[in-house]
JSON list of C-alpha atoms in Angstrom, two decimals:
[
{"chain": "F", "resi": 1, "resn": "MET", "atom": "CA", "xyz": [-2.93, 5.71, -31.58]},
{"chain": "F", "resi": 2, "resn": "PRO", "atom": "CA", "xyz": [-2.66, 3.89, -28.21]},
{"chain": "F", "resi": 3, "resn": "GLN", "atom": "CA", "xyz": [-1.33, 5.86, -25.25]},
{"chain": "F", "resi": 4, "resn": "PRO", "atom": "CA", "xyz": [1.89, 4.62, -23.61]},
{"chain": "F", "resi": 5, "resn": "GLU", "atom": "CA", "xyz": [1.72, 2.82, -20.30]},
{"chain": "F", "resi": 6, "resn": "VAL", "atom": "CA", "xyz": [2.64, 5.01, -17.36]},
{"chain": "F", "resi": 7, "resn": "ALA", "atom": "CA", "xyz": [3.42, 4.35, -13.72]},
{"chain": "F", "resi": 8, "resn": "MET", "atom": "CA", "xyz": [1.48, 6.23, -11.06]},
{"chain": "F", "resi": 9, "resn": "LEU", "atom": "CA", "xyz": [1.18, 7.07, -7.41]},
{"chain": "F", "resi": 10, "resn": "ILE", "atom": "CA", "xyz": [-2.07, 6.48, -5.50]},
{"chain": "F", "resi": 11, "resn": "LEU", "atom": "CA", "xyz": [-2.81, 8.34, -2.26]},
{"chain": "F", "resi": 12, "resn": "GLN", "atom": "CA", "xyz": [-4.30, 5.71, 0.03]},
{"chain": "F", "resi": 13, "resn": "GLU", "atom": "CA", "xyz": [-6.29, 8.23, 2.03]},
{"chain": "F", "resi": 14, "resn": "ASP", "atom": "CA", "xyz": [-8.66, 9.20, -0.77]},
{"chain": "F", "resi": 15, "resn": "ASN", "atom": "CA", "xyz": [-7.49, 7.18, -3.81]},
{"chain": "F", "resi": 16, "resn": "GLN", "atom": "CA", "xyz": [-6.21, 10.31, -5.60]},
{"chain": "F", "resi": 17, "resn": "ARG", "atom": "CA", "xyz": [-3.82, 9.43, -8.45]},
{"chain": "F", "resi": 18, "resn": "TRP", "atom": "CA", "xyz": [-0.88, 11.05, -10.19]},
{"chain": "F", "resi": 19, "resn": "PRO", "atom": "CA", "xyz": [0.67, 9.65, -13.39]},
{"chain": "F", "resi": 20, "resn": "LEU", "atom": "CA", "xyz": [4.48, 9.61, -13.35]},
{"chain": "F", "resi": 21, "resn": "ASP", "atom": "CA", "xyz": [4.76, 11.06, -16.83]},
{"chain": "F", "resi": 22, "resn": "LYS", "atom": "CA", "xyz": [7.68, 13.43, -16.16]},
{"chain": "F", "resi": 23, "resn": "ASP", "atom": "CA", "xyz": [11.39, 12.77, -15.73]},
{"chain": "F", "resi": 24, "resn": "ARG", "atom": "CA", "xyz": [11.14, 14.35, -12.27]},
{"chain": "F", "resi": 25, "resn": "LEU", "atom": "CA", "xyz": [8.04, 14.70, -10.11]},
{"chain": "F", "resi": 26, "resn": "THR", "atom": "CA", "xyz": [8.25, 16.71, -6.89]},
{"chain": "F", "resi": 27, "resn": "ILE", "atom": "CA", "xyz": [6.39, 16.02, -3.64]},
{"chain": "F", "resi": 28, "resn": "GLY", "atom": "CA", "xyz": [5.85, 18.53, -0.83]},
{"chain": "F", "resi": 29, "resn": "ARG", "atom": "CA", "xyz": [3.52, 21.10, 0.68]},
{"chain": "F", "resi": 30, "resn": "GLY", "atom": "CA", "xyz": [4.79, 23.96, -1.49]},
{"chain": "F", "resi": 31, "resn": "PRO", "atom": "CA", "xyz": [2.41, 25.24, -4.20]},
{"chain": "F", "resi": 32, "resn": "ASP", "atom": "CA", "xyz": [5.03, 24.64, -6.89]},
{"chain": "F", "resi": 33, "resn": "CYS", "atom": "CA", "xyz": [5.21, 20.88, -6.24]},
{"chain": "F", "resi": 34, "resn": "ASP", "atom": "CA", "xyz": [3.66, 18.35, -8.62]},
{"chain": "F", "resi": 35, "resn": "ILE", "atom": "CA", "xyz": [2.09, 16.47, -5.69]},
{"chain": "F", "resi": 36, "resn": "ILE", "atom": "CA", "xyz": [0.95, 18.88, -2.99]},
{"chain": "F", "resi": 37, "resn": "LEU", "atom": "CA", "xyz": [0.41, 17.38, 0.46]},
{"chain": "F", "resi": 38, "resn": "PRO", "atom": "CA", "xyz": [-0.96, 20.18, 2.64]},
{"chain": "F", "resi": 39, "resn": "ASP", "atom": "CA", "xyz": [0.29, 19.39, 6.12]},
{"chain": "F", "resi": 40, "resn": "ARG", "atom": "CA", "xyz": [2.87, 21.18, 8.28]},
{"chain": "F", "resi": 41, "resn": "VAL", "atom": "CA", "xyz": [4.80, 17.94, 8.91]},
{"chain": "F", "resi": 42, "resn": "VAL", "atom": "CA", "xyz": [5.55, 17.83, 5.16]},
{"chain": "F", "resi": 43, "resn": "SER", "atom": "CA", "xyz": [8.47, 19.99, 3.99]},
{"chain": "F", "resi": 44, "resn": "ARG", "atom": "CA", "xyz": [7.90, 22.54, 1.21]},
{"chain": "F", "resi": 45, "resn": "ARG", "atom": "CA", "xyz": [10.09, 20.39, -1.04]},
{"chain": "F", "resi": 46, "resn": "HIS", "atom": "CA", "xyz": [9.95, 17.01, 0.67]},
{"chain": "F", "resi": 47, "resn": "ALA", "atom": "CA", "xyz": [10.95, 14.40, -1.94]},
{"chain": "F", "resi": 48, "resn": "CYS", "atom": "CA", "xyz": [11.04, 13.71, -5.65]},
{"chain": "F", "resi": 49, "resn": "ILE", "atom": "CA", "xyz": [10.70, 10.78, -7.99]},
{"chain": "F", "resi": 50, "resn": "ASP", "atom": "CA", "xyz": [13.16, 10.50, -10.86]},
{"chain": "F", "resi": 51, "resn": "ARG", "atom": "CA", "xyz": [12.45, 8.48, -13.99]},
{"chain": "F", "resi": 52, "resn": "ARG", "atom": "CA", "xyz": [15.58, 6.85, -15.39]},
{"chain": "F", "resi": 53, "resn": "ASP", "atom": "CA", "xyz": [14.83, 4.88, -18.54]},
{"chain": "F", "resi": 54, "resn": "ASP", "atom": "CA", "xyz": [12.06, 2.52, -17.41]},
{"chain": "F", "resi": 55, "resn": "GLU", "atom": "CA", "xyz": [12.84, 2.69, -13.70]},
{"chain": "F", "resi": 56, "resn": "TYR", "atom": "CA", "xyz": [11.67, 5.06, -10.98]},
{"chain": "F", "resi": 57, "resn": "PHE", "atom": "CA", "xyz": [13.68, 6.22, -7.98]},
{"chain": "F", "resi": 58, "resn": "ILE", "atom": "CA", "xyz": [12.47, 8.14, -4.94]},
{"chain": "F", "resi": 59, "resn": "ILE", "atom": "CA", "xyz": [14.84, 10.65, -3.35]},
{"chain": "F", "resi": 60, "resn": "ASP", "atom": "CA", "xyz": [14.35, 12.44, -0.04]},
{"chain": "F", "resi": 61, "resn": "ASP", "atom": "CA", "xyz": [14.97, 16.18, -0.46]},
{"chain": "F", "resi": 62, "resn": "ASP", "atom": "CA", "xyz": [16.56, 16.74, 2.98]},
{"chain": "F", "resi": 63, "resn": "SER", "atom": "CA", "xyz": [13.09, 16.80, 4.50]},
{"chain": "F", "resi": 64, "resn": "LYS", "atom": "CA", "xyz": [12.59, 17.47, 8.20]},
{"chain": "F", "resi": 65, "resn": "ASN", "atom": "CA", "xyz": [10.40, 14.44, 8.95]},
{"chain": "F", "resi": 66, "resn": "GLY", "atom": "CA", "xyz": [11.70, 11.95, 6.43]},
{"chain": "F", "resi": 67, "resn": "THR", "atom": "CA", "xyz": [10.52, 9.80, 3.55]},
{"chain": "F", "resi": 68, "resn": "PHE", "atom": "CA", "xyz": [10.00, 6.07, 3.96]},
{"chain": "F", "resi": 69, "resn": "VAL", "atom": "CA", "xyz": [9.45, 3.08, 1.65]},
{"chain": "F", "resi": 70, "resn": "ASN", "atom": "CA", "xyz": [7.75, 0.08, 3.23]},
{"chain": "F", "resi": 71, "resn": "GLY", "atom": "CA", "xyz": [8.65, 1.50, 6.64]},
{"chain": "F", "resi": 72, "resn": "LYS", "atom": "CA", "xyz": [12.35, 2.00, 5.88]},
{"chain": "F", "resi": 73, "resn": "PRO", "atom": "CA", "xyz": [13.83, 5.54, 5.74]},
{"chain": "F", "resi": 74, "resn": "VAL", "atom": "CA", "xyz": [15.06, 6.74, 2.36]},
{"chain": "F", "resi": 75, "resn": "THR", "atom": "CA", "xyz": [18.68, 7.84, 2.83]},
{"chain": "F", "resi": 76, "resn": "GLU", "atom": "CA", "xyz": [19.77, 7.51, -0.81]},
{"chain": "F", "resi": 77, "resn": "PRO", "atom": "CA", "xyz": [17.95, 7.09, -4.15]},
{"chain": "F", "resi": 78, "resn": "ARG", "atom": "CA", "xyz": [15.70, 4.05, -3.79]},
{"chain": "F", "resi": 79, "resn": "ARG", "atom": "CA", "xyz": [14.38, 2.18, -6.81]},
{"chain": "F", "resi": 80, "resn": "LEU", "atom": "CA", "xyz": [10.63, 1.62, -6.61]},
{"chain": "F", "resi": 81, "resn": "ILE", "atom": "CA", "xyz": [8.92, -1.65, -7.45]},
{"chain": "F", "resi": 82, "resn": "ASP", "atom": "CA", "xyz": [5.24, -2.29, -8.04]},
{"chain": "F", "resi": 83, "resn": "GLY", "atom": "CA", "xyz": [3.26, -2.19, -4.80]},
{"chain": "F", "resi": 84, "resn": "ASP", "atom": "CA", "xyz": [5.80, -0.24, -2.73]},
{"chain": "F", "resi": 85, "resn": "GLU", "atom": "CA", "xyz": [4.27, 1.96, -0.06]},
{"chain": "F", "resi": 86, "resn": "ILE", "atom": "CA", "xyz": [5.77, 5.44, 0.23]},
{"chain": "F", "resi": 87, "resn": "GLN", "atom": "CA", "xyz": [5.24, 7.28, 3.50]},
{"chain": "F", "resi": 88, "resn": "VAL", "atom": "CA", "xyz": [5.76, 11.02, 3.53]},
{"chain": "F", "resi": 89, "resn": "ALA", "atom": "CA", "xyz": [6.63, 12.23, 7.05]},
{"chain": "F", "resi": 90, "resn": "LEU", "atom": "CA", "xyz": [4.73, 9.17, 8.33]},
{"chain": "F", "resi": 91, "resn": "ARG", "atom": "CA", "xyz": [1.58, 11.20, 7.60]},
{"chain": "F", "resi": 92, "resn": "PHE", "atom": "CA", "xyz": [0.66, 10.43, 3.98]},
{"chain": "F", "resi": 93, "resn": "ARG", "atom": "CA", "xyz": [0.83, 6.99, 2.38]},
{"chain": "F", "resi": 94, "resn": "LEU", "atom": "CA", "xyz": [1.13, 6.54, -1.36]},
{"chain": "F", "resi": 95, "resn": "THR", "atom": "CA", "xyz": [1.24, 3.31, -3.33]},
{"chain": "F", "resi": 96, "resn": "PHE", "atom": "CA", "xyz": [3.56, 3.04, -6.33]},
{"chain": "F", "resi": 97, "resn": "VAL", "atom": "CA", "xyz": [1.95, 1.23, -9.28]},
{"chain": "F", "resi": 98, "resn": "ASP", "atom": "CA", "xyz": [4.45, 0.28, -11.99]},
{"chain": "F", "resi": 99, "resn": "ALA", "atom": "CA", "xyz": [3.75, 0.94, -15.66]},
{"chain": "F", "resi": 100, "resn": "GLY", "atom": "CA", "xyz": [3.07, -2.70, -16.51]},
{"chain": "F", "resi": 101, "resn": "ALA", "atom": "CA", "xyz": [0.38, -2.89, -13.83]},
{"chain": "F", "resi": 102, "resn": "THR", "atom": "CA", "xyz": [-1.57, -0.02, -15.42]},
{"chain": "F", "resi": 103, "resn": "ALA", "atom": "CA", "xyz": [-1.90, -1.64, -18.86]},
{"chain": "F", "resi": 104, "resn": "PRO", "atom": "CA", "xyz": [-4.01, -1.44, -20.94]},
{"chain": "F", "resi": 105, "resn": "LEU", "atom": "CA", "xyz": [-5.12, 1.86, -19.41]},
{"chain": "F", "resi": 106, "resn": "SER", "atom": "CA", "xyz": [-4.45, 5.11, -21.22]},
{"chain": "F", "resi": 107, "resn": "MET", "atom": "CA", "xyz": [-3.03, 8.21, -19.56]},
{"chain": "F", "resi": 108, "resn": "ASP", "atom": "CA", "xyz": [-6.30, 10.04, -20.12]},
{"chain": "F", "resi": 109, "resn": "GLU", "atom": "CA", "xyz": [-8.58, 7.46, -18.52]},
{"chain": "F", "resi": 110, "resn": "PRO", "atom": "CA", "xyz": [-9.08, 6.55, -14.86]},
{"chain": "F", "resi": 111, "resn": "ILE", "atom": "CA", "xyz": [-8.23, 3.11, -13.57]},
{"chain": "F", "resi": 112, "resn": "SER", "atom": "CA", "xyz": [-11.25, 0.89, -14.05]},
{"chain": "F", "resi": 113, "resn": "VAL", "atom": "CA", "xyz": [-12.96, -0.27, -10.88]},
{"chain": "F", "resi": 114, "resn": "PRO", "atom": "CA", "xyz": [-13.12, -4.08, -10.60]},
{"chain": "F", "resi": 115, "resn": "GLN", "atom": "CA", "xyz": [-16.57, -5.61, -10.75]},
{"chain": "F", "resi": 116, "resn": "PRO", "atom": "CA", "xyz": [-17.72, -6.72, -7.29]},
{"chain": "F", "resi": 117, "resn": "GLU", "atom": "CA", "xyz": [-17.63, -10.36, -6.34]},
{"chain": "F", "resi": 118, "resn": "THR", "atom": "CA", "xyz": [-21.11, -11.65, -5.61]},
{"chain": "F", "resi": 119, "resn": "ARG", "atom": "CA", "xyz": [-20.00, -14.44, -3.28]},
{"chain": "F", "resi": 120, "resn": "ARG", "atom": "CA", "xyz": [-20.43, -14.02, 0.47]},
{"chain": "F", "resi": 121, "resn": "GLY", "atom": "CA", "xyz": [-17.38, -13.45, 2.60]},
{"chain": "F", "resi": 122, "resn": "LEU", "atom": "CA", "xyz": [-13.94, -12.15, 1.67]},
{"chain": "F", "resi": 123, "resn": "HIS", "atom": "CA", "xyz": [-12.17, -12.73, -1.66]},
{"chain": "F", "resi": 124, "resn": "LEU", "atom": "CA", "xyz": [-8.99, -11.33, -3.21]},
{"chain": "F", "resi": 125, "resn": "ASP", "atom": "CA", "xyz": [-8.18, -10.21, -6.74]},
{"chain": "F", "resi": 126, "resn": "ASN", "atom": "CA", "xyz": [-4.40, -10.49, -6.69]},
{"chain": "F", "resi": 127, "resn": "THR", "atom": "CA", "xyz": [-3.96, -9.02, -10.16]},
{"chain": "F", "resi": 128, "resn": "ARG", "atom": "CA", "xyz": [-5.11, -5.63, -8.84]},
{"chain": "F", "resi": 129, "resn": "ARG", "atom": "CA", "xyz": [-4.57, -6.24, -5.12]},
{"chain": "F", "resi": 130, "resn": "THR", "atom": "CA", "xyz": [-8.29, -5.68, -4.58]},
{"chain": "F", "resi": 131, "resn": "VAL", "atom": "CA", "xyz": [-10.26, -6.97, -1.59]},
{"chain": "F", "resi": 132, "resn": "PHE", "atom": "CA", "xyz": [-13.95, -7.88, -1.88]},
{"chain": "F", "resi": 133, "resn": "VAL", "atom": "CA", "xyz": [-15.96, -8.18, 1.33]},
{"chain": "F", "resi": 134, "resn": "SER", "atom": "CA", "xyz": [-19.53, -9.45, 0.97]},
{"chain": "F", "resi": 135, "resn": "GLY", "atom": "CA", "xyz": [-19.66, -8.17, -2.60]},
{"chain": "F", "resi": 136, "resn": "ASN", "atom": "CA", "xyz": [-18.19, -4.73, -1.83]},
{"chain": "F", "resi": 137, "resn": "VAL", "atom": "CA", "xyz": [-14.77, -3.44, -2.89]},
{"chain": "F", "resi": 138, "resn": "LEU", "atom": "CA", "xyz": [-12.75, -2.36, 0.14]},
{"chain": "F", "resi": 139, "resn": "GLU", "atom": "CA", "xyz": [-11.93, 1.34, -0.38]},
{"chain": "F", "resi": 140, "resn": "PRO", "atom": "CA", "xyz": [-9.50, 2.95, 0.06]},
{"chain": "F", "resi": 141, "resn": "PRO", "atom": "CA", "xyz": [-7.14, 0.06, -0.74]},
{"chain": "F", "resi": 142, "resn": "LEU", "atom": "CA", "xyz": [-5.20, -1.66, 2.00]},
{"chain": "F", "resi": 143, "resn": "SER", "atom": "CA", "xyz": [-1.63, -0.61, 2.63]},
{"chain": "F", "resi": 144, "resn": "VAL", "atom": "CA", "xyz": [1.10, -2.87, 1.27]},
{"chain": "F", "resi": 145, "resn": "ALA", "atom": "CA", "xyz": [1.74, -4.36, 4.72]},
{"chain": "F", "resi": 146, "resn": "GLN", "atom": "CA", "xyz": [-1.97, -4.95, 5.36]},
{"chain": "F", "resi": 147, "resn": "TYR", "atom": "CA", "xyz": [-2.46, -6.64, 2.00]},
{"chain": "F", "resi": 148, "resn": "ARG", "atom": "CA", "xyz": [0.60, -8.86, 2.45]},
{"chain": "F", "resi": 149, "resn": "LEU", "atom": "CA", "xyz": [-0.72, -9.99, 5.82]},
{"chain": "F", "resi": 150, "resn": "LEU", "atom": "CA", "xyz": [-4.23, -10.65, 4.52]},
{"chain": "F", "resi": 151, "resn": "HIS", "atom": "CA", "xyz": [-2.92, -12.50, 1.46]},
{"chain": "F", "resi": 152, "resn": "ALA", "atom": "CA", "xyz": [-0.77, -14.76, 3.66]},
{"chain": "F", "resi": 153, "resn": "LEU", "atom": "CA", "xyz": [-3.71, -15.57, 5.92]},
{"chain": "F", "resi": 154, "resn": "VAL", "atom": "CA", "xyz": [-6.06, -16.31, 3.01]},
{"chain": "F", "resi": 155, "resn": "GLN", "atom": "CA", "xyz": [-3.44, -18.44, 1.24]},
{"chain": "F", "resi": 156, "resn": "ALA", "atom": "CA", "xyz": [-3.00, -20.52, 4.40]},
{"chain": "F", "resi": 157, "resn": "GLY", "atom": "CA", "xyz": [-6.56, -21.77, 3.93]},
{"chain": "F", "resi": 158, "resn": "GLY", "atom": "CA", "xyz": [-7.52, -21.67, 7.59]},
{"chain": "F", "resi": 159, "resn": "ALA", "atom": "CA", "xyz": [-4.19, -22.92, 8.93]},
{"chain": "F", "resi": 160, "resn": "VAL", "atom": "CA", "xyz": [-2.37, -20.90, 11.57]},
{"chain": "F", "resi": 161, "resn": "VAL", "atom": "CA", "xyz": [0.16, -18.36, 10.32]},
{"chain": "F", "resi": 162, "resn": "THR", "atom": "CA", "xyz": [2.83, -17.84, 12.97]},
{"chain": "F", "resi": 163, "resn": "ARG", "atom": "CA", "xyz": [4.30, -14.50, 13.96]},
{"chain": "F", "resi": 164, "resn": "ASP", "atom": "CA", "xyz": [7.64, -15.47, 12.41]},
{"chain": "F", "resi": 165, "resn": "GLU", "atom": "CA", "xyz": [5.88, -16.26, 9.14]},
{"chain": "F", "resi": 166, "resn": "ILE", "atom": "CA", "xyz": [4.10, -12.91, 9.27]},
{"chain": "F", "resi": 167, "resn": "VAL", "atom": "CA", "xyz": [7.41, -11.07, 9.70]},
{"chain": "F", "resi": 168, "resn": "HIS", "atom": "CA", "xyz": [8.91, -13.00, 6.76]},
{"chain": "F", "resi": 169, "resn": "VAL", "atom": "CA", "xyz": [5.97, -12.14, 4.49]},
{"chain": "F", "resi": 170, "resn": "VAL", "atom": "CA", "xyz": [5.18, -8.58, 5.57]},
{"chain": "F", "resi": 171, "resn": "TRP", "atom": "CA", "xyz": [8.68, -7.30, 6.32]},
{"chain": "F", "resi": 172, "resn": "PRO", "atom": "CA", "xyz": [10.98, -9.52, 4.22]},
{"chain": "F", "resi": 173, "resn": "GLU", "atom": "CA", "xyz": [13.82, -7.01, 4.37]},
{"chain": "F", "resi": 174, "resn": "ALA", "atom": "CA", "xyz": [13.80, -7.04, 8.18]},
{"chain": "F", "resi": 175, "resn": "ARG", "atom": "CA", "xyz": [14.65, -10.76, 8.53]},
{"chain": "F", "resi": 176, "resn": "GLY", "atom": "CA", "xyz": [13.11, -10.76, 11.97]},
{"chain": "F", "resi": 177, "resn": "GLU", "atom": "CA", "xyz": [15.19, -7.84, 13.24]},
{"chain": "F", "resi": 178, "resn": "GLY", "atom": "CA", "xyz": [13.47, -4.82, 14.70]},
{"chain": "F", "resi": 179, "resn": "VAL", "atom": "CA", "xyz": [9.90, -6.13, 14.24]},
{"chain": "F", "resi": 180, "resn": "SER", "atom": "CA", "xyz": [8.27, -6.29, 17.66]},
{"chain": "F", "resi": 181, "resn": "GLU", "atom": "CA", "xyz": [5.21, -8.25, 18.71]},
{"chain": "F", "resi": 182, "resn": "GLN", "atom": "CA", "xyz": [3.55, -4.89, 19.28]},
{"chain": "F", "resi": 183, "resn": "ALA", "atom": "CA", "xyz": [4.12, -3.98, 15.61]},
{"chain": "F", "resi": 184, "resn": "ILE", "atom": "CA", "xyz": [2.51, -7.26, 14.51]},
{"chain": "F", "resi": 185, "resn": "ASP", "atom": "CA", "xyz": [-0.43, -6.79, 16.87]},
{"chain": "F", "resi": 186, "resn": "ALA", "atom": "CA", "xyz": [-0.92, -3.21, 15.64]},
{"chain": "F", "resi": 187, "resn": "LEU", "atom": "CA", "xyz": [-0.96, -4.38, 12.01]},
{"chain": "F", "resi": 188, "resn": "VAL", "atom": "CA", "xyz": [-3.47, -7.15, 12.78]},
{"chain": "F", "resi": 189, "resn": "ARG", "atom": "CA", "xyz": [-5.66, -4.74, 14.73]},
{"chain": "F", "resi": 190, "resn": "ARG", "atom": "CA", "xyz": [-5.71, -2.17, 11.92]},
{"chain": "F", "resi": 191, "resn": "LEU", "atom": "CA", "xyz": [-6.49, -4.85, 9.33]},
{"chain": "F", "resi": 192, "resn": "ARG", "atom": "CA", "xyz": [-9.39, -6.08, 11.46]},
{"chain": "F", "resi": 193, "resn": "GLU", "atom": "CA", "xyz": [-10.68, -2.52, 11.70]},
{"chain": "F", "resi": 194, "resn": "ARG", "atom": "CA", "xyz": [-10.54, -2.08, 7.92]},
{"chain": "F", "resi": 195, "resn": "LEU", "atom": "CA", "xyz": [-12.48, -5.31, 7.32]},
{"chain": "F", "resi": 196, "resn": "ALA", "atom": "CA", "xyz": [-15.01, -4.40, 10.01]},
{"chain": "F", "resi": 197, "resn": "GLU", "atom": "CA", "xyz": [-15.76, -1.17, 8.14]},
{"chain": "F", "resi": 198, "resn": "VAL", "atom": "CA", "xyz": [-17.43, -3.31, 5.48]},
{"chain": "F", "resi": 199, "resn": "ASP", "atom": "CA", "xyz": [-18.57, -6.35, 7.46]},
{"chain": "F", "resi": 200, "resn": "PRO", "atom": "CA", "xyz": [-18.81, -5.68, 11.22]},
{"chain": "F", "resi": 201, "resn": "GLU", "atom": "CA", "xyz": [-20.74, -8.91, 11.81]},
{"chain": "F", "resi": 202, "resn": "HIS", "atom": "CA", "xyz": [-17.86, -11.33, 11.18]},
{"chain": "F", "resi": 203, "resn": "GLN", "atom": "CA", "xyz": [-14.35, -11.70, 12.61]},
{"chain": "F", "resi": 204, "resn": "TYR", "atom": "CA", "xyz": [-12.17, -12.70, 9.67]},
{"chain": "F", "resi": 205, "resn": "ILE", "atom": "CA", "xyz": [-8.88, -12.88, 11.57]},
{"chain": "F", "resi": 206, "resn": "VAL", "atom": "CA", "xyz": [-8.83, -15.21, 14.57]},
{"chain": "F", "resi": 207, "resn": "THR", "atom": "CA", "xyz": [-6.09, -15.11, 17.20]},
{"chain": "F", "resi": 208, "resn": "VAL", "atom": "CA", "xyz": [-4.70, -18.51, 18.17]},
{"chain": "F", "resi": 209, "resn": "ARG", "atom": "CA", "xyz": [-2.98, -17.74, 21.45]},
{"chain": "F", "resi": 210, "resn": "GLY", "atom": "CA", "xyz": [0.60, -18.90, 21.66]},
{"chain": "F", "resi": 211, "resn": "HIS", "atom": "CA", "xyz": [0.69, -19.77, 17.96]},
{"chain": "F", "resi": 212, "resn": "GLY", "atom": "CA", "xyz": [-0.36, -16.93, 15.66]},
{"chain": "F", "resi": 213, "resn": "PHE", "atom": "CA", "xyz": [-3.40, -16.05, 13.56]},
{"chain": "F", "resi": 214, "resn": "ARG", "atom": "CA", "xyz": [-5.70, -17.74, 11.08]},
{"chain": "F", "resi": 215, "resn": "PHE", "atom": "CA", "xyz": [-8.23, -16.62, 8.48]},
{"chain": "F", "resi": 216, "resn": "GLU", "atom": "CA", "xyz": [-11.88, -17.62, 8.79]},
{"chain": "F", "resi": 217, "resn": "ASN", "atom": "CA", "xyz": [-14.45, -16.89, 6.09]},
{"chain": "F", "resi": 218, "resn": "PRO", "atom": "CA", "xyz": [-18.18, -17.05, 6.89]},
{"chain": "F", "resi": 219, "resn": "ALA", "atom": "CA", "xyz": [-19.67, -20.49, 6.40]}
]
């Protein structure tokens, strides 16, 4: 009998995974939590995820250092959508993967690792938000913001992506408010660092001064 599809959380730091197979899943540093994040900045009972029918909501449990989704503080129950990045006390980052995105995987089996691309350079598998660099899968996965930025640059096909376009793609809820140039530069810098971990010989993201950034694959 096939197992039901189930949503899950993935810890970006080490790719650890937790199926959301309970009506309530607790997150914190306390030993009685379902997801234990052992750091003093995390409250003993920091947050929880409630399953309501086929939807999942994250709730901050009056934590000291806050819970965030895609950089925005959680002040009331927030419905999660596939690909959302949850930050716990701005220390741990977890990716929410909706139930449909885990099919046809069973609850007893790990997520299958995509087969590496053999082509040179960088390539994306958008169905699993996987990045291949010179035939190697980039692990751990990029954060939601990093992947959105990289996807926008690759989709532009070598054309310049302006800072305004980056804000619109990466932080659509911000609508240009509260996103500084320093935040964009920090995101670009971290993405470059992640790509350099796999291929230090090539600069995939080129700065076009006064305009923005463009993607450049090896010839």
